[in-house]
Amino acid sequence: MKVLGAWSLLQTCTIILLSHRQLIPAEKVQTVSNHNVNPCCNYPCHNMGVCVRSGLSGYDCDCTRTGYSGENCTIPDFWTKVRDFLKPRPDVIHYILTHFHWLWNIINRTRLREWLMHIVLTARSNLIPSPPTYNSKYGYLNWEAYYNHTYYTRILPPVPEDCPTPMGVKGKTTLPDPKMLVQKFLRRQTFNPDPQGTNLMFAFFAQHFTHQFFKTHNRMGVAFTKALGHGVDAGHIYGDNLARQLNLRLLKDGKLKYQLVMGDMYPPTDAYAKVNMSYPPAMPPEHRMAIGQEVFGLLPGLSMYATLWLREHNRICDVLIKEHPTWDDEQLFQTARLIVIGETIRIVIEDYVQHLSGYLLQLKFDPELLFNSQFQYQNRISLEFNHLYHWHALMPDSFIIDGDDVPYSQFIFNTSLVTHYGIEKLVDAFSRQQAGQIGGGKNIHPVIIGVAEDVIRESRELRVQPFNEYRKRFNLKPYESFLQLTENEEMAQELEEMYGDIDALEFYPGLLLEKTRPGAIFGESMVEMGAPFSLKGLMGNPICSPEYWKPSTFGGQTGFNLVNSATLERLVCLNTKWCPYVAFRVPYESQREEKSSFSKNEL
């Protein structure tokens, strides 16, 4: 019976991952009597159909290659019917992937792991359009939206400008005041630790990793990005332009500039590297570290990761010099950078995403899994992904380091903490301190609550479509009420009074106020929308392509082995004097006094 049960679960999991359409039944679309109103404000086209206005008051839905037909793309073809009939709900998928330890222990030791990982990668990545579609200037396909990389791309077009309400046709004509909205629903009252055991090592990694491609160019406008690489390019380590990169480089042996403090390597001062950093004017010159990302002096956790990657880059250069004594500085640097990018992607998939997902399927970074699939090795960062990833609720009320309770006032813009405690003590402290839960509302510390307010203002300026429209775009059923969204009667009633209709709820508030999954860090939508962006961006990197993914790209088998053996623990312990406890989750009670089991002698 157990074998039959396992096979049944495996079949269900396969169907889940293969299917990527959701049947949305035909419904009567609200009509707008005013001929001056754009009928596409109703969002009449379902199942990824494209609304095209025709005449003064008409519209057409382009259902090409959606698997649906009909006036509003609601009539499924035969195979779509079969797929939708067999497809379980996302919460069923999640339950299977996070339960049945005995089954996953078997699968993770067989070839089924690679097979399922291939399905995960393709099913998720196929939800992200490639080439990109829209940007904040154009709500229709055109060459500028594709070609102009200074824009963030976007998954759904902007709300048409001539709609009766800010969200289309639903809701009130005026949206709630952003400040009041975040104070009432998002401001932390009591710290809620993440039930998944997520720690500050994870929180700072999330911020450090994503700020290589989330770099809004505010001087041009919130629709624009300075990170023209649109992906994992390690620009947060090396700078986002050539001039900054050259100033950070030692220009000898491929290495980056550094300073020694008590015999330990740290980022150089900005006076030495001569790069612009965002520090307060009163910041002492000796504490102004020069880092690839200009804002990473803001938090010691970011400076800690910058130090680790600086040491790792220079360590890789030492390995390459022994392998290739004839190589010049440029080839050593460029090859080391490719290795660092590869190490980053492996750590993100096998350590970071593994923890975040809670899956019992052991995730694997293996680009060859996609070599026989139709897959485009390119990526563009969307503004929805940028907004979604504002996880400031992870931050605690204060920071516990080596027995000291450090408040925000002493933590922000204080790189001296990095050199005072040392990387080992910071890693150990951040790995042991629990981060906050993101979803469910009322989880953001008052010190940083203004960031959420800014995101809401930006989304309105960019005319981001309602939360339920994104639910439908990512094959999730739209919520029918605020109570269904939150499962909190008081919150639901207040939201109803402010927005007037669940279909008028904004994208970012919807993500943060959605009820969390049992024992999870956030709700269904954050996972189902965030995972496709993440996996497409990671696997769409050029180093994952057949042309790049081979030993010679990384300086031979030795460099290739560095990429293929990368873990968070190795990143830390190969670049510190002693190995602290290091992980993306706090240790279990029985492990709280244990140090890492990793030994440098194992290398």
mmCIF file of N, CA and C in Angstrom, residues 129-176:
data_model
loop_
_atom_site.group_PDB
_atom_site.id
_atom_site.type_symbol
_atom_site.label_atom_id
_atom_site.label_comp_id
_atom_site.label_asym_id
_atom_site.label_seq_id
_atom_site.Cartn_x
_atom_site.Cartn_y
_atom_site.Cartn_z
ATOM 1 N N PRO A 129 7.469 35.750 -19.424
ATOM 2 C CA PRO A 129 7.632 35.937 -20.871
ATOM 3 C C PRO A 129 9.071 36.251 -21.247
ATOM 4 N N SER A 130 9.529 35.611 -22.289
ATOM 5 C CA SER A 130 10.874 35.869 -22.805
ATOM 6 C C SER A 130 10.815 35.704 -24.318
ATOM 7 N N PRO A 131 11.085 36.765 -25.081
ATOM 8 C CA PRO A 131 11.500 38.121 -24.695
ATOM 9 C C PRO A 131 10.444 38.845 -23.851
ATOM 10 N N PRO A 132 10.845 39.958 -23.224
ATOM 11 C CA PRO A 132 9.921 40.705 -22.369
ATOM 12 C C PRO A 132 8.796 41.339 -23.172
ATOM 13 N N THR A 133 7.756 41.742 -22.476
ATOM 14 C CA THR A 133 6.561 42.248 -23.146
ATOM 15 C C THR A 133 6.364 43.749 -22.957
ATOM 16 N N TYR A 134 5.991 44.162 -21.763
ATOM 17 C CA TYR A 134 5.600 45.555 -21.532
ATOM 18 C C TYR A 134 6.636 46.280 -20.678
ATOM 19 N N ASN A 135 6.563 47.586 -20.675
ATOM 20 C CA ASN A 135 7.263 48.378 -19.667
ATOM 21 C C ASN A 135 6.320 49.489 -19.208
ATOM 22 N N SER A 136 6.829 50.397 -18.403
ATOM 23 C CA SER A 136 5.950 51.383 -17.785
ATOM 24 C C SER A 136 5.537 52.508 -18.725
ATOM 25 N N LYS A 137 6.133 52.577 -19.883
ATOM 26 C CA LYS A 137 5.730 53.587 -20.854
ATOM 27 C C LYS A 137 4.717 53.021 -21.840
ATOM 28 N N TYR A 138 4.832 51.720 -22.126
ATOM 29 C CA TYR A 138 3.993 51.116 -23.153
ATOM 30 C C TYR A 138 3.171 49.955 -22.587
ATOM 31 N N GLY A 139 1.870 50.004 -22.831
ATOM 32 C CA GLY A 139 0.992 48.912 -22.433
ATOM 33 C C GLY A 139 0.690 47.983 -23.584
ATOM 34 N N TYR A 140 1.525 48.010 -24.616
ATOM 35 C CA TYR A 140 1.370 47.140 -25.781
ATOM 36 C C TYR A 140 2.766 46.770 -26.262
ATOM 37 N N LEU A 141 2.867 45.685 -27.020
ATOM 38 C CA LEU A 141 4.163 45.230 -27.495
ATOM 39 C C LEU A 141 4.727 46.207 -28.518
ATOM 40 N N ASN A 142 5.992 46.520 -28.390
ATOM 41 C CA ASN A 142 6.667 47.375 -29.362
ATOM 42 C C ASN A 142 8.164 47.211 -29.197
ATOM 43 N N TRP A 143 8.903 47.726 -30.143
ATOM 44 C CA TRP A 143 10.356 47.529 -30.148
ATOM 45 C C TRP A 143 11.035 48.227 -28.982
ATOM 46 N N GLU A 144 10.568 49.400 -28.620
ATOM 47 C CA GLU A 144 11.185 50.151 -27.531
ATOM 48 C C GLU A 144 11.096 49.381 -26.210
ATOM 49 N N ALA A 145 9.933 48.771 -25.943
ATOM 50 C CA ALA A 145 9.763 48.019 -24.708
ATOM 51 C C ALA A 145 10.728 46.840 -24.644
ATOM 52 N N TYR A 146 11.033 46.249 -25.802
ATOM 53 C CA TYR A 146 11.979 45.134 -25.843
ATOM 54 C C TYR A 146 13.426 45.615 -25.759
ATOM 55 N N TYR A 147 13.724 46.646 -26.506
ATOM 56 C CA TYR A 147 15.118 47.016 -26.744
ATOM 57 C C TYR A 147 15.713 47.900 -25.649
ATOM 58 N N ASN A 148 14.905 48.718 -25.020
ATOM 59 C CA ASN A 148 15.411 49.707 -24.067
ATOM 60 C C ASN A 148 15.594 49.064 -22.692
ATOM 61 N N HIS A 149 16.819 48.687 -22.369
ATOM 62 C CA HIS A 149 17.119 47.985 -21.114
ATOM 63 C C HIS A 149 17.173 48.926 -19.913
ATOM 64 N N THR A 150 17.022 50.210 -20.130
ATOM 65 C CA THR A 150 17.014 51.120 -18.980
ATOM 66 C C THR A 150 15.692 51.033 -18.217
ATOM 67 N N TYR A 151 14.670 50.469 -18.841
ATOM 68 C CA TYR A 151 13.386 50.272 -18.170
ATOM 69 C C TYR A 151 13.370 48.939 -17.424
ATOM 70 N N TYR A 152 12.666 48.915 -16.289
ATOM 71 C CA TYR A 152 12.183 47.633 -15.805
ATOM 72 C C TYR A 152 11.150 47.137 -16.806
ATOM 73 N N THR A 153 11.118 45.838 -17.034
ATOM 74 C CA THR A 153 10.007 45.294 -17.804
ATOM 75 C C THR A 153 8.834 45.082 -16.844
ATOM 76 N N ARG A 154 7.707 44.599 -17.360
ATOM 77 C CA ARG A 154 6.589 44.287 -16.481
ATOM 78 C C ARG A 154 5.774 43.149 -17.081
ATOM 79 N N ILE A 155 5.142 42.372 -16.194
ATOM 80 C CA ILE A 155 4.392 41.193 -16.617
ATOM 81 C C ILE A 155 3.027 41.573 -17.171
ATOM 82 N N LEU A 156 2.345 42.466 -16.515
ATOM 83 C CA LEU A 156 1.052 42.956 -16.993
ATOM 84 C C LEU A 156 1.194 44.422 -17.398
ATOM 85 N N PRO A 157 0.458 44.848 -18.403
ATOM 86 C CA PRO A 157 0.524 46.255 -18.815
ATOM 87 C C PRO A 157 -0.040 47.161 -17.735
ATOM 88 N N PRO A 158 0.252 48.449 -17.797
ATOM 89 C CA PRO A 158 -0.298 49.383 -16.806
ATOM 90 C C PRO A 158 -1.825 49.463 -16.897
ATOM 91 N N VAL A 159 -2.434 49.847 -15.799
ATOM 92 C CA VAL A 159 -3.860 50.175 -15.834
ATOM 93 C C VAL A 159 -4.044 51.314 -16.843
ATOM 94 N N PRO A 160 -4.965 51.182 -17.797
ATOM 95 C CA PRO A 160 -5.163 52.273 -18.765
ATOM 96 C C PRO A 160 -5.435 53.603 -18.070
ATOM 97 N N GLU A 161 -4.957 54.665 -18.657
ATOM 98 C CA GLU A 161 -5.043 55.981 -18.024
ATOM 99 C C GLU A 161 -6.468 56.522 -17.971
ATOM 100 N N ASP A 162 -7.339 56.022 -18.848
ATOM 101 C CA ASP A 162 -8.684 56.597 -18.935
ATOM 102 C C ASP A 162 -9.738 55.737 -18.236
ATOM 103 N N CYS A 163 -9.335 55.051 -17.171
ATOM 104 C CA CYS A 163 -10.278 54.200 -16.441
ATOM 105 C C CYS A 163 -11.056 55.020 -15.407
ATOM 106 N N PRO A 164 -12.263 54.573 -15.053
ATOM 107 C CA PRO A 164 -13.079 55.305 -14.069
ATOM 108 C C PRO A 164 -12.475 55.332 -12.674
ATOM 109 N N THR A 165 -11.733 54.284 -12.297
ATOM 110 C CA THR A 165 -11.107 54.229 -10.972
ATOM 111 C C THR A 165 -9.623 53.927 -11.135
ATOM 112 N N PRO A 166 -8.819 54.182 -10.116
ATOM 113 C CA PRO A 166 -7.375 53.932 -10.229
ATOM 114 C C PRO A 166 -7.029 52.483 -10.536
ATOM 115 N N MET A 167 -7.916 51.539 -10.170
ATOM 116 C CA MET A 167 -7.659 50.121 -10.396
ATOM 117 C C MET A 167 -8.429 49.553 -11.584
ATOM 118 N N GLY A 168 -9.068 50.391 -12.358
ATOM 119 C CA GLY A 168 -9.815 49.938 -13.519
ATOM 120 C C GLY A 168 -11.233 50.436 -13.481
ATOM 121 N N VAL A 169 -12.166 49.552 -13.110
ATOM 122 C CA VAL A 169 -13.563 49.952 -12.961
ATOM 123 C C VAL A 169 -14.081 49.620 -11.570
ATOM 124 N N LYS A 170 -13.329 48.841 -10.811
ATOM 125 C CA LYS A 170 -13.755 48.423 -9.478
ATOM 126 C C LYS A 170 -13.182 49.348 -8.415
ATOM 127 N N GLY A 171 -13.825 49.341 -7.256
ATOM 128 C CA GLY A 171 -13.309 50.094 -6.128
ATOM 129 C C GLY A 171 -13.670 51.567 -6.160
ATOM 130 N N LYS A 172 -13.077 52.297 -5.228
ATOM 131 C CA LYS A 172 -13.368 53.721 -5.076
ATOM 132 C C LYS A 172 -12.525 54.559 -6.019
ATOM 133 N N THR A 173 -12.970 55.781 -6.217
ATOM 134 C CA THR A 173 -12.252 56.665 -7.146
ATOM 135 C C THR A 173 -10.971 57.216 -6.553
ATOM 136 N N THR A 174 -10.795 57.056 -5.240
ATOM 137 C CA THR A 174 -9.568 57.497 -4.571
ATOM 138 C C THR A 174 -9.027 56.345 -3.729
ATOM 139 N N LEU A 175 -7.763 56.049 -3.882
ATOM 140 C CA LEU A 175 -7.136 54.974 -3.116
ATOM 141 C C LEU A 175 -6.790 55.450 -1.706
ATOM 142 N N PRO A 176 -6.671 54.538 -0.746
ATOM 143 C CA PRO A 176 -6.349 54.927 0.631
ATOM 144 C C PRO A 176 -5.002 55.638 0.721
#
